[in-house]
Short mmCIF file of C-alpha atoms and ligand atoms in Angstrom, two decimals:
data_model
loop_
_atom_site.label_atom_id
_atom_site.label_comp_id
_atom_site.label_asym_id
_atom_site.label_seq_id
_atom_site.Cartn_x
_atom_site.Cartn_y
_atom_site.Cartn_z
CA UNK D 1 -0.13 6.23 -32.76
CA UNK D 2 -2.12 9.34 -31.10
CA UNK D 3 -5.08 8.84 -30.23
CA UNK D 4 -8.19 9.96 -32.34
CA UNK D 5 -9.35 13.00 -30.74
CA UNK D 6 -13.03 12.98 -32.35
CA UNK D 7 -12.86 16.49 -34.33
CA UNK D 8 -10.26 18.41 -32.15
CA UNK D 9 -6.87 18.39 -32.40
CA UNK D 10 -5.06 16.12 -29.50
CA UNK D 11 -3.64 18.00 -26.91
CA UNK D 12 0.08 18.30 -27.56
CA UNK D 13 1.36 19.01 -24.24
CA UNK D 14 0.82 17.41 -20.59
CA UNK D 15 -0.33 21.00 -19.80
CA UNK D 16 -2.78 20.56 -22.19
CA UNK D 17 -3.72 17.65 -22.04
CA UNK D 18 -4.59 18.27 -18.13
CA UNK D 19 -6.32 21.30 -19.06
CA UNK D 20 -8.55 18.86 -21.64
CA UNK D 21 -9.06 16.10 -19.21
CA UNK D 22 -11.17 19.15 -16.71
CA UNK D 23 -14.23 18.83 -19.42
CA UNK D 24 -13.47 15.35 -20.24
CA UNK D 25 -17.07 13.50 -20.12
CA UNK D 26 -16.30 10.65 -21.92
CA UNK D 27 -17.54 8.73 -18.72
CA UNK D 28 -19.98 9.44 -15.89
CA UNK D 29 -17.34 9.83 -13.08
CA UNK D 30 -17.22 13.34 -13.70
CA UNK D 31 -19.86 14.48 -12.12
CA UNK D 32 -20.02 13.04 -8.59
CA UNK D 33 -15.95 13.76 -8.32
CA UNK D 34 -14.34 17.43 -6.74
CA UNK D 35 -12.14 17.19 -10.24
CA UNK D 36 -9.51 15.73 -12.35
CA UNK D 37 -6.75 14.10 -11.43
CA UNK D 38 -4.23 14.06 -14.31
CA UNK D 39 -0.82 12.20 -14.13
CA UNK D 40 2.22 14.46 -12.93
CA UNK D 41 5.97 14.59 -13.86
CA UNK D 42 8.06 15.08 -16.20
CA UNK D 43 7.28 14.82 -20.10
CA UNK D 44 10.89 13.18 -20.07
CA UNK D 45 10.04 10.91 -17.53
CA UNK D 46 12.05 7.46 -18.67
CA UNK D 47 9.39 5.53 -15.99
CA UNK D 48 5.72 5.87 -16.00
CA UNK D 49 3.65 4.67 -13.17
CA UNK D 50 -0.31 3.81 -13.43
CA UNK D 51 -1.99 2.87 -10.92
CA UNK D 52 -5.90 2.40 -10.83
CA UNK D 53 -7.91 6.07 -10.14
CA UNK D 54 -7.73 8.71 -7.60
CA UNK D 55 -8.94 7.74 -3.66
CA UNK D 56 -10.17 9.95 -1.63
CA UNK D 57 -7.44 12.11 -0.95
CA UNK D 58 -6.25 12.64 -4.41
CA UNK D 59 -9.80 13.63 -5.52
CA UNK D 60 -9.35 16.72 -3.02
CA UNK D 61 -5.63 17.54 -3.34
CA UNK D 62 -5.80 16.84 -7.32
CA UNK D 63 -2.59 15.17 -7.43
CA UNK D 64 -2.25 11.35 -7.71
CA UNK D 65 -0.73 9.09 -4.80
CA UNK D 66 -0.67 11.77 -2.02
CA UNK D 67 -2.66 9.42 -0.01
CA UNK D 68 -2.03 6.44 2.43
CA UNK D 69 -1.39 4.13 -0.96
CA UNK D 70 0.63 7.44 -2.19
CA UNK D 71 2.85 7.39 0.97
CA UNK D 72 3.38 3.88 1.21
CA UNK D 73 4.88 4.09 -2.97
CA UNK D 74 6.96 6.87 -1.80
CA UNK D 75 8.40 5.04 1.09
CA UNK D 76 9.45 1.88 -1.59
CA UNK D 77 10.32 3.85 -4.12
CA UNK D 78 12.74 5.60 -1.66
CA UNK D 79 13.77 3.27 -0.53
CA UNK D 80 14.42 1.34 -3.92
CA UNK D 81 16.22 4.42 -4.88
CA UNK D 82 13.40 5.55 -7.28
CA UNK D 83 13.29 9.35 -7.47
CA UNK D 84 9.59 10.22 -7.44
CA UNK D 85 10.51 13.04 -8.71
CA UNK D 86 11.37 11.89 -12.16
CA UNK D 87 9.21 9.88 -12.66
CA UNK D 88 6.16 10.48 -14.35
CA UNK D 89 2.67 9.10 -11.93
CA UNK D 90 -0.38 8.23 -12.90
CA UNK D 91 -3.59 6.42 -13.09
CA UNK D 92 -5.89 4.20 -15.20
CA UNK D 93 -9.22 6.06 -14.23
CA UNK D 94 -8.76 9.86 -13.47
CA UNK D 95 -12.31 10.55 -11.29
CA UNK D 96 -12.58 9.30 -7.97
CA UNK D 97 -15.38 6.90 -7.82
CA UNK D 98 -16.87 6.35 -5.18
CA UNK D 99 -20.48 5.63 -3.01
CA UNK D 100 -20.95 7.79 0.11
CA UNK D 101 -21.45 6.17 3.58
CA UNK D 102 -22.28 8.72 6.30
CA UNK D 103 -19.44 11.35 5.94
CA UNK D 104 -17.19 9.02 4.20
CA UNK D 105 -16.81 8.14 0.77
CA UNK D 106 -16.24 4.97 0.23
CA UNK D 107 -13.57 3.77 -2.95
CA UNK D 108 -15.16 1.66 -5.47
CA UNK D 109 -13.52 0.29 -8.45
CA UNK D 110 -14.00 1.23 -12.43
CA UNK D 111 -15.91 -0.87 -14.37
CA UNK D 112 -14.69 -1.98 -17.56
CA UNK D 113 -16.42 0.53 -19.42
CA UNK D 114 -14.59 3.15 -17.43
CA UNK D 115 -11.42 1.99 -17.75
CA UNK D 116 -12.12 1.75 -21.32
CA UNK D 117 -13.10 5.39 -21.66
CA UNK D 118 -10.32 6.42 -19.96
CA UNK D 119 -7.78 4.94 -21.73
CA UNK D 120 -8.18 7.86 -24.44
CA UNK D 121 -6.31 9.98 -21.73
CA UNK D 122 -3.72 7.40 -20.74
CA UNK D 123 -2.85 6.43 -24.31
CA UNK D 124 -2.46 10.42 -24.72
CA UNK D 125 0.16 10.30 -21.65
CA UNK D 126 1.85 7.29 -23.04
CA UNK D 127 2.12 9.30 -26.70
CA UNK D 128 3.57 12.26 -24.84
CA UNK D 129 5.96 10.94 -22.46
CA UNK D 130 7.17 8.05 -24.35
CA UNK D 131 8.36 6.59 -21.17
CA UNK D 132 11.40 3.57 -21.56
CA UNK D 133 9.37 1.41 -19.04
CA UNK D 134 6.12 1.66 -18.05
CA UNK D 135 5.19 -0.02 -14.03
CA UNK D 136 1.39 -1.33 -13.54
CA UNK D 137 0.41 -1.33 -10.11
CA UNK D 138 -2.97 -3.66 -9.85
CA UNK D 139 -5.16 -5.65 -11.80
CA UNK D 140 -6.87 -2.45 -13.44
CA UNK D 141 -4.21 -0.65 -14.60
CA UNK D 142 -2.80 -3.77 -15.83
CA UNK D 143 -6.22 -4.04 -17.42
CA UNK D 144 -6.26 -1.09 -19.08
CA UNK D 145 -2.36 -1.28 -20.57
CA UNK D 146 -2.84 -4.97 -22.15
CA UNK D 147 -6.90 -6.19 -21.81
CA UNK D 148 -6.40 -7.97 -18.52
CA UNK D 149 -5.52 -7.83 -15.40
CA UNK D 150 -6.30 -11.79 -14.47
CA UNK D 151 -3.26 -13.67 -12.97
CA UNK D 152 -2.04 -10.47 -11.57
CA UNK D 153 -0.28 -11.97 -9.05
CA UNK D 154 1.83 -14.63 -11.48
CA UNK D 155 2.13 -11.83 -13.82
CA UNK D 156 3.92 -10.02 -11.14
CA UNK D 157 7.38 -9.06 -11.14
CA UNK D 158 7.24 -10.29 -15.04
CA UNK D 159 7.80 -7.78 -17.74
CA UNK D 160 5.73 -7.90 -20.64
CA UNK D 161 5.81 -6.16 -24.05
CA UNK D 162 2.67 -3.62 -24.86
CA UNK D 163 1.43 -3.10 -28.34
CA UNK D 164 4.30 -0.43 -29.02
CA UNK D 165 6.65 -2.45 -28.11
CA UNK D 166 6.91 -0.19 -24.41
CA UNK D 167 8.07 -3.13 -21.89
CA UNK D 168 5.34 -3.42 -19.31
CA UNK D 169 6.68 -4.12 -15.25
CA UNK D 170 3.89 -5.75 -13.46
CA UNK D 171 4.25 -5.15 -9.72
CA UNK D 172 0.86 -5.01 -7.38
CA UNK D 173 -1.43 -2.11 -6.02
CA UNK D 174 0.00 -0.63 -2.69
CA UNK D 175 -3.60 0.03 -1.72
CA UNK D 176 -3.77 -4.07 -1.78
CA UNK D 177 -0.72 -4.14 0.50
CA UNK D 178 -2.23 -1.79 3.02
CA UNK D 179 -5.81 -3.97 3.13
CA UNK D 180 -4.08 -7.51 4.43
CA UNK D 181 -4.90 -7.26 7.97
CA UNK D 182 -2.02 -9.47 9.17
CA UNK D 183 1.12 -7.20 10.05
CA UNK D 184 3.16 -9.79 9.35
CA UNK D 185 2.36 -10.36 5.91
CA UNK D 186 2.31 -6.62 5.10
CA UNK D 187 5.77 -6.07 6.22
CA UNK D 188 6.16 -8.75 3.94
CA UNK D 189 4.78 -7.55 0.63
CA UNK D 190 6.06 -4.04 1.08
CA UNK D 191 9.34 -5.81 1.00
CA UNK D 192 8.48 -7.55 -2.03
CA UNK D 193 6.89 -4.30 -3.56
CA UNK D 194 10.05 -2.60 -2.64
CA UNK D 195 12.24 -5.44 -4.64
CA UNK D 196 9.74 -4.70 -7.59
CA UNK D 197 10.19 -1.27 -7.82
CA UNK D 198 14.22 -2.06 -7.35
CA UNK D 199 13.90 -4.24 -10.31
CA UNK D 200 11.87 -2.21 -12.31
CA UNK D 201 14.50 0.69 -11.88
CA UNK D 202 17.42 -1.35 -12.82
CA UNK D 203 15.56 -2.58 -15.96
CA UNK D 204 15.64 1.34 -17.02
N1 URA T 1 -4.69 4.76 -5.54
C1 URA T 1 -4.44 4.87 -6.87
O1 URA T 1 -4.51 3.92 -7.62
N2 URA T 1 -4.11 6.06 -7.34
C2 URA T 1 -4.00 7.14 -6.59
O2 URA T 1 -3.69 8.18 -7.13
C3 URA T 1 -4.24 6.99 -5.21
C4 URA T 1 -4.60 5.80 -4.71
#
């Protein structure tokens, strides 16, 4: 069902909802981040995507995946024959996080607690888009969709069932691809993330 909205009423719209998620301070992240980044897409979106929380890019532009990890899913999903387009993208944790080196921020992942508090927002966008299958990329949105995100890499290419029923598509973070330092092996797993995303399309 919705989610309790603790004395307002839920936002009942993605607009909305975004608009809500500007003041959210339900955790800390708020207040070192540039802003929100809600999900985007359609509200009729028959795939949802989560991945974990904004990077550094996204956390300027305000718009999920427009980064490296962003281009690299838009290549496979391409290429798949996923049309980013309709589907509806978004992520576990909506503030960057992050510790600052020099001039660089540096990505650092939620805690549990964050991903917890968070999950008001992505239960909200599940409630709201109703989406036919929903894709985890990585261990925390995994996490945050079904209370774990161990065996990630057995669970992958699985589909599981969430507590509504919503069958779950567990594929891997393309941030994760993009960090093995042997060329090889990445051209590998983007081929396997690209059969993932095939799959998880034809399951639709
Ligand atoms: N990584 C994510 O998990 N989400 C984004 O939006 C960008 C990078």
């Amino acid at each position: 069902g919705p989610p309790a909205s603790g004395g307002s009423a839920a936002p009942g719209t993605l607009a909305e909802a975004k608009a809500a998620a500007e003041g959210c301070r339900r955790c800390g992240l708020w207040a070192n981040a540039t802003q929100v980044v809600f999900g985007e897409g359609p509200a009729t979106a028959r795939m949802m995507i989560v991945g974990e929380q904004p990077g550094d890019r996204e956390d300027l532009a305000g718009r999920p995946f427009v980064g490296p990890a962003g281009q690299l899913f838009d290549e496979e999903a391409a290429a798949a024959g996923l049309d980013r387009q309709a589907v509806y993208v978004t992520n576990a944790v909506k503030h960057f996080k992050f510790a600052p080196r020099g001039k660089r921020r540096i990505h650092q992942k939620p805690d549990a607690g964050e991903v917890t508090a968070c999950r008001w927002w992505l239960d909200l966008e599940r409630d709201l888009v109703r989406p036919r299958l929903i894709v985890a990329m990585g261990a925390t949105a995994l996490a945050s969709l079904t209370g774990s995100g161990a065996g990630i890499l057995k669970r992958r290419g699985s589909v599981e069932r969430l507590d509504d029923g919503t069958p779950l598509f567990v594929t891997v973070h393309p941030s994760y691809i993009l960090r093995l330092p042997d060329e090889a092996a990445r051209a590998e797993e983007r081929r396997r993330f690209r059969d993932d995303l095939q799959a998880a399309r034809q399951l639709l």
